Every structure is written in C-alpha cells, then in structure tokens.
mmCIF file of C-alpha atoms in Angstrom:
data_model
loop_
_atom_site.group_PDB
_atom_site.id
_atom_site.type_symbol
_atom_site.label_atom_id
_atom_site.label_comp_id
_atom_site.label_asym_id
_atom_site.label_seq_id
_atom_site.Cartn_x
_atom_site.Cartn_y
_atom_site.Cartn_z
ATOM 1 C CA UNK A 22 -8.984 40.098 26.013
ATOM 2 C CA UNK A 23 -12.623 40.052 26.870
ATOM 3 C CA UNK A 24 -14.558 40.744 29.948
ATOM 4 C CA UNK A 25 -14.968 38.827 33.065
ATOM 5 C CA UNK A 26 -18.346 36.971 33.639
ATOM 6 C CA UNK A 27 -18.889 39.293 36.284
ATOM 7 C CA UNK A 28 -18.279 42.218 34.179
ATOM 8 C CA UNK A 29 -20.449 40.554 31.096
ATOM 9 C CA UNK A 30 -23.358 40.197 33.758
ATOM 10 C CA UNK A 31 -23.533 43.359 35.362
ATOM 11 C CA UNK A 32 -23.369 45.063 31.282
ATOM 12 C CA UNK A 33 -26.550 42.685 31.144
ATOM 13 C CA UNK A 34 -28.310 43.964 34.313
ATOM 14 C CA UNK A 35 -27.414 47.937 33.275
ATOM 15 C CA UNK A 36 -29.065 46.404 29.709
ATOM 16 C CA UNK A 37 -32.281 45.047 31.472
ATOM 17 C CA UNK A 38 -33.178 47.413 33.511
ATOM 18 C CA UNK A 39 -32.380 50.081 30.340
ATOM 19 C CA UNK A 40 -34.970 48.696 28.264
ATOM 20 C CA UNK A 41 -37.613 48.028 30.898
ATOM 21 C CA UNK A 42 -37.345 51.589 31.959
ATOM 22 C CA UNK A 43 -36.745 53.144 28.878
ATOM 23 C CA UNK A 44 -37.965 50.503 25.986
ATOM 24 C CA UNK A 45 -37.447 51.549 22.571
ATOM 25 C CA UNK A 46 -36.367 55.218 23.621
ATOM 26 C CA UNK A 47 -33.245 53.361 24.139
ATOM 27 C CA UNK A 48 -32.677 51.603 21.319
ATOM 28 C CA UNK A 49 -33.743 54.472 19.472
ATOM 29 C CA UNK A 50 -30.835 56.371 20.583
ATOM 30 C CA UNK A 51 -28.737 53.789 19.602
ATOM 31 C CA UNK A 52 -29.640 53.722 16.022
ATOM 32 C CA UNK A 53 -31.075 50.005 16.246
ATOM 33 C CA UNK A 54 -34.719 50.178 14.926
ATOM 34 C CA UNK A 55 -36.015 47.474 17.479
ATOM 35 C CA UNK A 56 -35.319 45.807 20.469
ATOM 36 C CA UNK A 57 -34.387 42.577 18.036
ATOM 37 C CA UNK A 58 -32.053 44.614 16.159
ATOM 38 C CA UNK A 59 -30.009 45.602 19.576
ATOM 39 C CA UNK A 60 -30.529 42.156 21.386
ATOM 40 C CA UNK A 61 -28.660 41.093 17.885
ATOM 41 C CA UNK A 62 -25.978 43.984 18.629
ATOM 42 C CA UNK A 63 -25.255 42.527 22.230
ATOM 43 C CA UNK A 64 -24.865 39.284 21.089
ATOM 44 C CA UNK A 65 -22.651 40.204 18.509
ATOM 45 C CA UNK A 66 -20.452 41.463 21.289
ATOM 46 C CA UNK A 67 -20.232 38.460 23.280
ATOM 47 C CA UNK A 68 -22.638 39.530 26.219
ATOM 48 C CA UNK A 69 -25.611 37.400 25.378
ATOM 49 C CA UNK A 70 -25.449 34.073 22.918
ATOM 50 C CA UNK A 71 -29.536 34.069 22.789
ATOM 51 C CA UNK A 72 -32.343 36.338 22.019
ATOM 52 C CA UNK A 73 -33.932 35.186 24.980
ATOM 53 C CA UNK A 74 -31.156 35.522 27.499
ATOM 54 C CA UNK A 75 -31.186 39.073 26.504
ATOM 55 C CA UNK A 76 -34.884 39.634 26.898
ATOM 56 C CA UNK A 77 -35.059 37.628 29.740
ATOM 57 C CA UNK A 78 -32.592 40.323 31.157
ATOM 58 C CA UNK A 79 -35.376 42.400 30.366
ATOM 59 C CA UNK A 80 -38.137 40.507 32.254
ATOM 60 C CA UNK A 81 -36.688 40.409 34.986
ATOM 61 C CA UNK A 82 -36.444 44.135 35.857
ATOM 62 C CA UNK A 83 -39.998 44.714 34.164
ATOM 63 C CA UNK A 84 -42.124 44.077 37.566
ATOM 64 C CA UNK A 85 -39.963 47.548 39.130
ATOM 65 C CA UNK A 86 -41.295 49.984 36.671
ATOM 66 C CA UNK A 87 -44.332 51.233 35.082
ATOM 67 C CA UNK A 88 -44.014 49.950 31.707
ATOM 68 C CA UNK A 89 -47.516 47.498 30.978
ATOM 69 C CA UNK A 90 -45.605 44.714 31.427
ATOM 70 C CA UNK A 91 -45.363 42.521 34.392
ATOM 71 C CA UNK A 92 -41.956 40.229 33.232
ATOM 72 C CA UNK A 93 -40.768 37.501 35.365
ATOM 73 C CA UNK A 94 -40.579 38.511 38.864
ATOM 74 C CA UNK A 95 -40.611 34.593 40.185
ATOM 75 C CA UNK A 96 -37.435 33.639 38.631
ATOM 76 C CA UNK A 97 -35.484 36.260 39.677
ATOM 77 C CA UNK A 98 -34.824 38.363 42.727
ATOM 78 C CA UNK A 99 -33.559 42.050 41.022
ATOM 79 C CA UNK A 100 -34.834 44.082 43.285
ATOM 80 C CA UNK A 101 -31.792 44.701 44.587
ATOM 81 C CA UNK A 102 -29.832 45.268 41.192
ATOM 82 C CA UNK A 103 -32.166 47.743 40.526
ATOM 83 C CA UNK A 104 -31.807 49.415 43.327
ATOM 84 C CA UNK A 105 -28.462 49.126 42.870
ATOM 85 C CA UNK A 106 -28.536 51.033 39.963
ATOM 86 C CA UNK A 107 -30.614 53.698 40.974
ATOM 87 C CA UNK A 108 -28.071 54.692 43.305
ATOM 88 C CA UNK A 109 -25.839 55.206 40.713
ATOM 89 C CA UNK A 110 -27.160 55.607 37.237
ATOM 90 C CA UNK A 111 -30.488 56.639 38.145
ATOM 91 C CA UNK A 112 -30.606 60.201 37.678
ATOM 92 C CA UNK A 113 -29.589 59.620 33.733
ATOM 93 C CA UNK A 114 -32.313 60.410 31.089
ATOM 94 C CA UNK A 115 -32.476 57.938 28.501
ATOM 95 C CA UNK A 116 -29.619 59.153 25.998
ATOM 96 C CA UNK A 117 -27.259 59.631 28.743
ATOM 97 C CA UNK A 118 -28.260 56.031 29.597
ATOM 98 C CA UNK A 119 -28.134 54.851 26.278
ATOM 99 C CA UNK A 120 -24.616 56.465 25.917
ATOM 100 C CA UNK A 121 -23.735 54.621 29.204
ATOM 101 C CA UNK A 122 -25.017 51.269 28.080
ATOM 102 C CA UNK A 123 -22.994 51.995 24.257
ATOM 103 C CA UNK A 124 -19.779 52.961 25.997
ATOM 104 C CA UNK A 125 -19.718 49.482 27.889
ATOM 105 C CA UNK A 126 -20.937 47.135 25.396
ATOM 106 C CA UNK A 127 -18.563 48.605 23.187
ATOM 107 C CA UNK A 128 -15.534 48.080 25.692
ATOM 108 C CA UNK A 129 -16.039 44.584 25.490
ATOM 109 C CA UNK A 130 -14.088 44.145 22.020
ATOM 110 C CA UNK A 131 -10.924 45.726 22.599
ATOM 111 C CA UNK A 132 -8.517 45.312 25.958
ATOM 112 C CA UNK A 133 -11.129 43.877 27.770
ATOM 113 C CA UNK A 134 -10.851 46.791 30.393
ATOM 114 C CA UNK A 135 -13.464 49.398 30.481
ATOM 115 C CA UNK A 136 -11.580 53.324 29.893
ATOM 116 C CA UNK A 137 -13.443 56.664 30.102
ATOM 117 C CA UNK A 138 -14.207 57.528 26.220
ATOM 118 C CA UNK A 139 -16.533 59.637 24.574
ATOM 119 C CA UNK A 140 -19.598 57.585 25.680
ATOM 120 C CA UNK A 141 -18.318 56.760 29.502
ATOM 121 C CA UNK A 142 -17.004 58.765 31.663
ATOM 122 C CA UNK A 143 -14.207 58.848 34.474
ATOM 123 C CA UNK A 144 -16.955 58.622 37.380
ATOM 124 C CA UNK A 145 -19.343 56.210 35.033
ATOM 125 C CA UNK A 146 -16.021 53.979 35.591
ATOM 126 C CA UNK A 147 -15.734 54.332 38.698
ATOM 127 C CA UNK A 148 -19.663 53.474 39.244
ATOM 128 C CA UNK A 149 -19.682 50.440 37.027
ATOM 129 C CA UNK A 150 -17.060 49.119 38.812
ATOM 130 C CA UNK A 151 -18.565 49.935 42.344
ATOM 131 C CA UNK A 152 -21.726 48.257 40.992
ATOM 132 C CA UNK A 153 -19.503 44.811 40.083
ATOM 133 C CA UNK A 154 -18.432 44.836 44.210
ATOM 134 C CA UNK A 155 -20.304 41.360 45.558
ATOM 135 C CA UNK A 156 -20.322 43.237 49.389
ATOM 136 C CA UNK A 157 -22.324 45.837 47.886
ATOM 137 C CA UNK A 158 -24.988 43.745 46.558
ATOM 138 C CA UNK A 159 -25.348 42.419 49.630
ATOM 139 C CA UNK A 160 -25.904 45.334 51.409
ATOM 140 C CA UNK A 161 -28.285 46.493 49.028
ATOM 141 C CA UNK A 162 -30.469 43.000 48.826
ATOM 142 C CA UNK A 163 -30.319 43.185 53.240
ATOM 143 C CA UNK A 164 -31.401 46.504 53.331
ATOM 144 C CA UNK A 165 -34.384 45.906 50.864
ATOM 145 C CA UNK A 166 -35.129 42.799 53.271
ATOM 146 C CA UNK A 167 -34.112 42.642 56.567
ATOM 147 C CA UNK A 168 -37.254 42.987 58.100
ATOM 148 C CA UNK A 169 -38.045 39.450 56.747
ATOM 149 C CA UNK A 170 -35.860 37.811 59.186
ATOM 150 C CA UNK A 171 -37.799 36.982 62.297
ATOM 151 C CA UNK A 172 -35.412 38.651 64.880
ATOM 152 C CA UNK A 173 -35.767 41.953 62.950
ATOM 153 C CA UNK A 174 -39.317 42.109 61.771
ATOM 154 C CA UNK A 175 -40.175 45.701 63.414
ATOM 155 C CA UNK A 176 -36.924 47.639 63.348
ATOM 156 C CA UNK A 177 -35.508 50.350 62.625
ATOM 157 C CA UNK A 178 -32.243 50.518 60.056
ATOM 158 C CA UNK A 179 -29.553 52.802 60.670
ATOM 159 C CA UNK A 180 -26.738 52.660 57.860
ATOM 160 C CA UNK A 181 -23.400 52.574 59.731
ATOM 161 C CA UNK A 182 -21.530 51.728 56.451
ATOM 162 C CA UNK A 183 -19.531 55.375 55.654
ATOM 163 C CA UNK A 184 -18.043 55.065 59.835
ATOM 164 C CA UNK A 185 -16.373 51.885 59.053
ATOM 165 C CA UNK A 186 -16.149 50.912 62.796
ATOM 166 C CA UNK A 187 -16.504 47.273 62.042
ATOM 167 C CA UNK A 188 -20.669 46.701 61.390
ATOM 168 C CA UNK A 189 -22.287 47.876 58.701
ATOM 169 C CA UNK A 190 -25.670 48.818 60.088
ATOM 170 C CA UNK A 191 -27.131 49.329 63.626
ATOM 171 C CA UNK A 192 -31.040 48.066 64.091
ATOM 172 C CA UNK A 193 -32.981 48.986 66.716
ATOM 173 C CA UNK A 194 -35.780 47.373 67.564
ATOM 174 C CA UNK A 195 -39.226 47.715 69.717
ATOM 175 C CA UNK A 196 -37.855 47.531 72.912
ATOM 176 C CA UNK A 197 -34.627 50.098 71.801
ATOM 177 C CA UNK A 198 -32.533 47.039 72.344
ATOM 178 C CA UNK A 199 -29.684 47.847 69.562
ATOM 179 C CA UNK A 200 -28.376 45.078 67.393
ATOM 180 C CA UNK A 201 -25.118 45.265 64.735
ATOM 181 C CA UNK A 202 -25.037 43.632 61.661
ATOM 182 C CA UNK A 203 -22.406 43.021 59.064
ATOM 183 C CA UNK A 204 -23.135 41.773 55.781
ATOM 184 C CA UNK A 205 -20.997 39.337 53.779
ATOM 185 C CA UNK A 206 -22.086 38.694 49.961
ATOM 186 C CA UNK A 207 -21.644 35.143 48.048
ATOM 187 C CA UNK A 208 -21.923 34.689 44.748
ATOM 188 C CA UNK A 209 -23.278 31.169 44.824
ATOM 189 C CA UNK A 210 -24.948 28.370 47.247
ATOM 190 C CA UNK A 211 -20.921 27.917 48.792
ATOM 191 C CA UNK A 212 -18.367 30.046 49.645
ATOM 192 C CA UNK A 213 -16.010 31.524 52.341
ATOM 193 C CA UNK A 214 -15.957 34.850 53.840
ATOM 194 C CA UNK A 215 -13.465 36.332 55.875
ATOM 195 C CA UNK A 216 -13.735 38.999 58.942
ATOM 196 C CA UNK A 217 -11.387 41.860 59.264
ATOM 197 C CA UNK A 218 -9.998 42.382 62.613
ATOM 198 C CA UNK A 219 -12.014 45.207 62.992
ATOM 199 C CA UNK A 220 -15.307 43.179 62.672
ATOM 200 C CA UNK A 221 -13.633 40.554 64.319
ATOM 201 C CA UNK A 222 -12.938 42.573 67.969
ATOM 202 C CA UNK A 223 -16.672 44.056 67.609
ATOM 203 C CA UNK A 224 -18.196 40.995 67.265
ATOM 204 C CA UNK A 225 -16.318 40.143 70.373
ATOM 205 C CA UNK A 226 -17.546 42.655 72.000
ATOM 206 C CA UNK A 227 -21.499 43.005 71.525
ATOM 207 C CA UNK A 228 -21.914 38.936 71.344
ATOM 208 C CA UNK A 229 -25.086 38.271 71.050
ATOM 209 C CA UNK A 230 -26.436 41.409 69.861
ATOM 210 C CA UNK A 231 -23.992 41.404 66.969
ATOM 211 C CA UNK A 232 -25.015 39.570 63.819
ATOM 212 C CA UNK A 233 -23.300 38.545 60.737
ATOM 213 C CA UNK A 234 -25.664 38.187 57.721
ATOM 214 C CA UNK A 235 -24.569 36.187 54.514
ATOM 215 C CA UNK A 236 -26.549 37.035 51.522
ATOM 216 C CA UNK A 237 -25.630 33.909 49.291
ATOM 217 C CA UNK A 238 -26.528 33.043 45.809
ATOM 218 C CA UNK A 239 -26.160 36.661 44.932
ATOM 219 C CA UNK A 240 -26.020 35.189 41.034
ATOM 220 C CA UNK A 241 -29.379 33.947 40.919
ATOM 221 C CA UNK A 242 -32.455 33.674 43.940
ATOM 222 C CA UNK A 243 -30.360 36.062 46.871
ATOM 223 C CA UNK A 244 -31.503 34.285 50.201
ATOM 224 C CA UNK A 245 -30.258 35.712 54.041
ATOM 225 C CA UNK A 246 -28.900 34.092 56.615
ATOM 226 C CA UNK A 247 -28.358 34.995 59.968
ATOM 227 C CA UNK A 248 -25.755 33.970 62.226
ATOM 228 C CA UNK A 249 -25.648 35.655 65.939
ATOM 229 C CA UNK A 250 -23.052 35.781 67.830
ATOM 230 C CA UNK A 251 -20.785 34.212 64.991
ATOM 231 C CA UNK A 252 -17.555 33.580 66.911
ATOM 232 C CA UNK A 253 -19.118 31.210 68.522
ATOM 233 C CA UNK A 254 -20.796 28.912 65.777
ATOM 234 C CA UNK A 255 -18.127 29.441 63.185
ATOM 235 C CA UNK A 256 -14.777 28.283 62.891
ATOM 236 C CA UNK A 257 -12.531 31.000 62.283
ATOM 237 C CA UNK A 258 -8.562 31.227 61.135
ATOM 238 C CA UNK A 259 -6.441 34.050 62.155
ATOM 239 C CA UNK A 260 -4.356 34.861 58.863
ATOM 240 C CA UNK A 261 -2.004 37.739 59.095
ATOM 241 C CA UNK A 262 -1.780 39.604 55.937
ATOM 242 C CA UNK A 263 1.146 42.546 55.035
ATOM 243 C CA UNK A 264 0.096 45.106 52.861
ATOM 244 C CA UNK A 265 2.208 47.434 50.859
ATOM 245 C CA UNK A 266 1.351 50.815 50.638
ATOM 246 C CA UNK A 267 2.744 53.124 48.223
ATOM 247 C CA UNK A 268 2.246 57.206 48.319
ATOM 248 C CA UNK A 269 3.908 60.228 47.060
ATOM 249 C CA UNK A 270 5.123 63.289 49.259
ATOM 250 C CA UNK A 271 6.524 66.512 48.435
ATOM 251 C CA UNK A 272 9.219 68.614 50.160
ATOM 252 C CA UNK A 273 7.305 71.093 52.548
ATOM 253 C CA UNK A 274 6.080 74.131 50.362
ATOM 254 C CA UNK A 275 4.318 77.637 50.856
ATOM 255 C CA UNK A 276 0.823 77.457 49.155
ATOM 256 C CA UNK A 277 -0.215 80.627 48.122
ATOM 257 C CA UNK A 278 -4.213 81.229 48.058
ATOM 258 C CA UNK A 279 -5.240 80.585 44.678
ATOM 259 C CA UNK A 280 -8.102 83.529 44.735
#
C-alpha cells in the first residue's frame, strides 16, 4: 500500500527544503554522489515521476536560504512550509536531516504507513504527521501574512492557539480595539469547512470583531480571505456528532515515591 498524495507531497516539501538548505551535504550522507543520482532515488520510490518535479521542489524553497541561488519564488508560495518545518525539523544538522528524509522515503515501499525505525523516530512520527494537518498550514501561512489584509495592516498578533477557547489568535490593533480570528485551511480553490460549537458560540458573541479567515489553495498559490462576522454571511448547518471515547482505569492504588 503506498502513501497518500498528501503524505507523497509533504516527503517532497521535507526533500526541497533539505537540499536547498543543505545541497549536496545531504545527498552526501545518503551515499548518492549527486543531486541527479538522489532525484533518481526518489523517483524510484514513487514520490516524484520527473527530474524536474523533484528539483522544482528544490526551487521553490531556494529564495528562504542563503545558498547562491534565487529558485522560483513566483510560482510558489513556501514560505509557509518552510516555516512549517522549522518549527519542527529545524534544529536537525544535516545527517540527522538526511536520516529523517531516508527514513520517510524509504517508508513509502512497504505498508504504506510511516513506523519509528532506525532512521525515524517516535516524535519524528509524530512531527511528520503534525506537519501533514491542512489547519496547521493555515495557521502558519496567516501568521506569516496577516498584516496584508487591509483591516489588520498595523497589529499586533497574539497566538491564542494552545487555550483552545474557540479563536485561534487575538489581534490588536492601533486603537487597542481587539479582534479574534480563526483560521480554516483548504486544500484547493473549493471546499467546506465546518465550525465547532465552541467557535460557533464565540463568534456569536464578539460579532463583528470576530473573524474567520480561510486560507484556500493551500496546494499551490495560498491566498486569505476574510469573512467578519461570519454567522451572518454564511450559511451554516447544525450537525450533531457522537463521539466514542475509549480510556483505561485502574483500581485505586498507593503510589509509592519512586526516589
């Protein structure tokens, strides 16, 4: 069973922004002896089915780092990808990278499902899979570019995310009037979102100082927009949803301090 697309793609944007920050020191670590050699690798594996796509991958992270190359920054928006992954691979030297990148391409011909192994980790897992998460993206592309929508041009972001009370971030502008946004991420042009009830009974209550922000087209150009006051100008259908939870208890038990 092979990956999803949205797996496959997110392997490619890890492989990008690899070899625009760390060019051959990362194939090097692989054992290919040029980037040709390992663009032949991925391909081999299903990710890519052209040279190009894979160097494209490339270009389009090149404009973020310091490399001598200035890529293809026009024809695609990754400045949120990257610092995407920043957040959560950037601390990694170039083997530990390279062992990251190795450990995911080489998931991709078994199960299909991506295991901690030698190369990848429990919490690289765990990241790769956090990095896949469309809402996330979103947040990330919004807070690299809020301040390009009109109505918050000179504010100030305040990340309300970890709380979850319903809003993602509060902005507060010039006149300390305090706005709350929520972000909501689409992969393409189209698409639905949905509200919890949570986000649902805040936007109730701030009106028109709450905003919900759709990031759409995630997959390709990411554009914003802005919708204030969304109860009113969208059409919204109560679903009610039951959710089984399982958990494990034990019988009540002394525990003894361990030192």
């Amino acid at each position: 069973m092979a990956l999803s697309t949205s797996s496959k793609s997110e392997i490619m944007n890890l492989i990008g922004y690899g070899l625009a920050k760390f060019d051959t020191e990362l194939t090097s670590y692989l054992g290919f002896k040029s980037k040709t050699d390992f663009a032949r690798f991925v391909i081999s594996k299903g990710l890519a089915s052209t040279l190009r796509a894979v160097f494209n991958r490339q270009d389009s992270f090149d404009p973020y780092f310091s490399n001598g190359r200035k890529g293809w920054h026009q024809r695609n928006q990754r400045e949120h990808i990257k610092l995407l992954i920043d957040s959560l691979f950037g601390t990694l030297n170039s083997q530990q990278f390279a062992n990251l990148v190795y450990g995911l391409v080489s998931s991709n011909e078994d199960s299909g499902v991506i295991m901690p192994s030698t190369y990848i980790t429990p919490i690289d897992v765990s990241r790769f899979q956090k990095m896949q998460e469309t809402g996330i993206q979103a947040e990330y592309f919004f807070m690299n570019n809020y301040q390009k929508l009109p109505m918050f041009s000179d504010s100030k972001l305040e990340d309300a995310r970890l709380w979850g009370n319903g809003f993602d971030f509060q902005i507060t502008d010039t006149m300390n009037i305090i706005n709350l946004v929520e972000v909501k991420g689409v992969r393409t042009q189209n698409g639905a979102i949905r509200m919890t009830d949570k986000e649902y009974s805040i936007a109730r209550a701030y009106k028109d100082t709450f905003h919900l922000v759709i990031v759409a087209n995630l997959n390709h150009a990411p554009y914003m927009s802005c919708i204030t006051n969304p109860l009113e100008s969208l059409q919204l259908t109560k679903y009610y949803i039951e959710l089984k939870q399982i958990s494990y208890h034990t019988l009540p038990l002394e525990w003894k301090q361990t030192i």
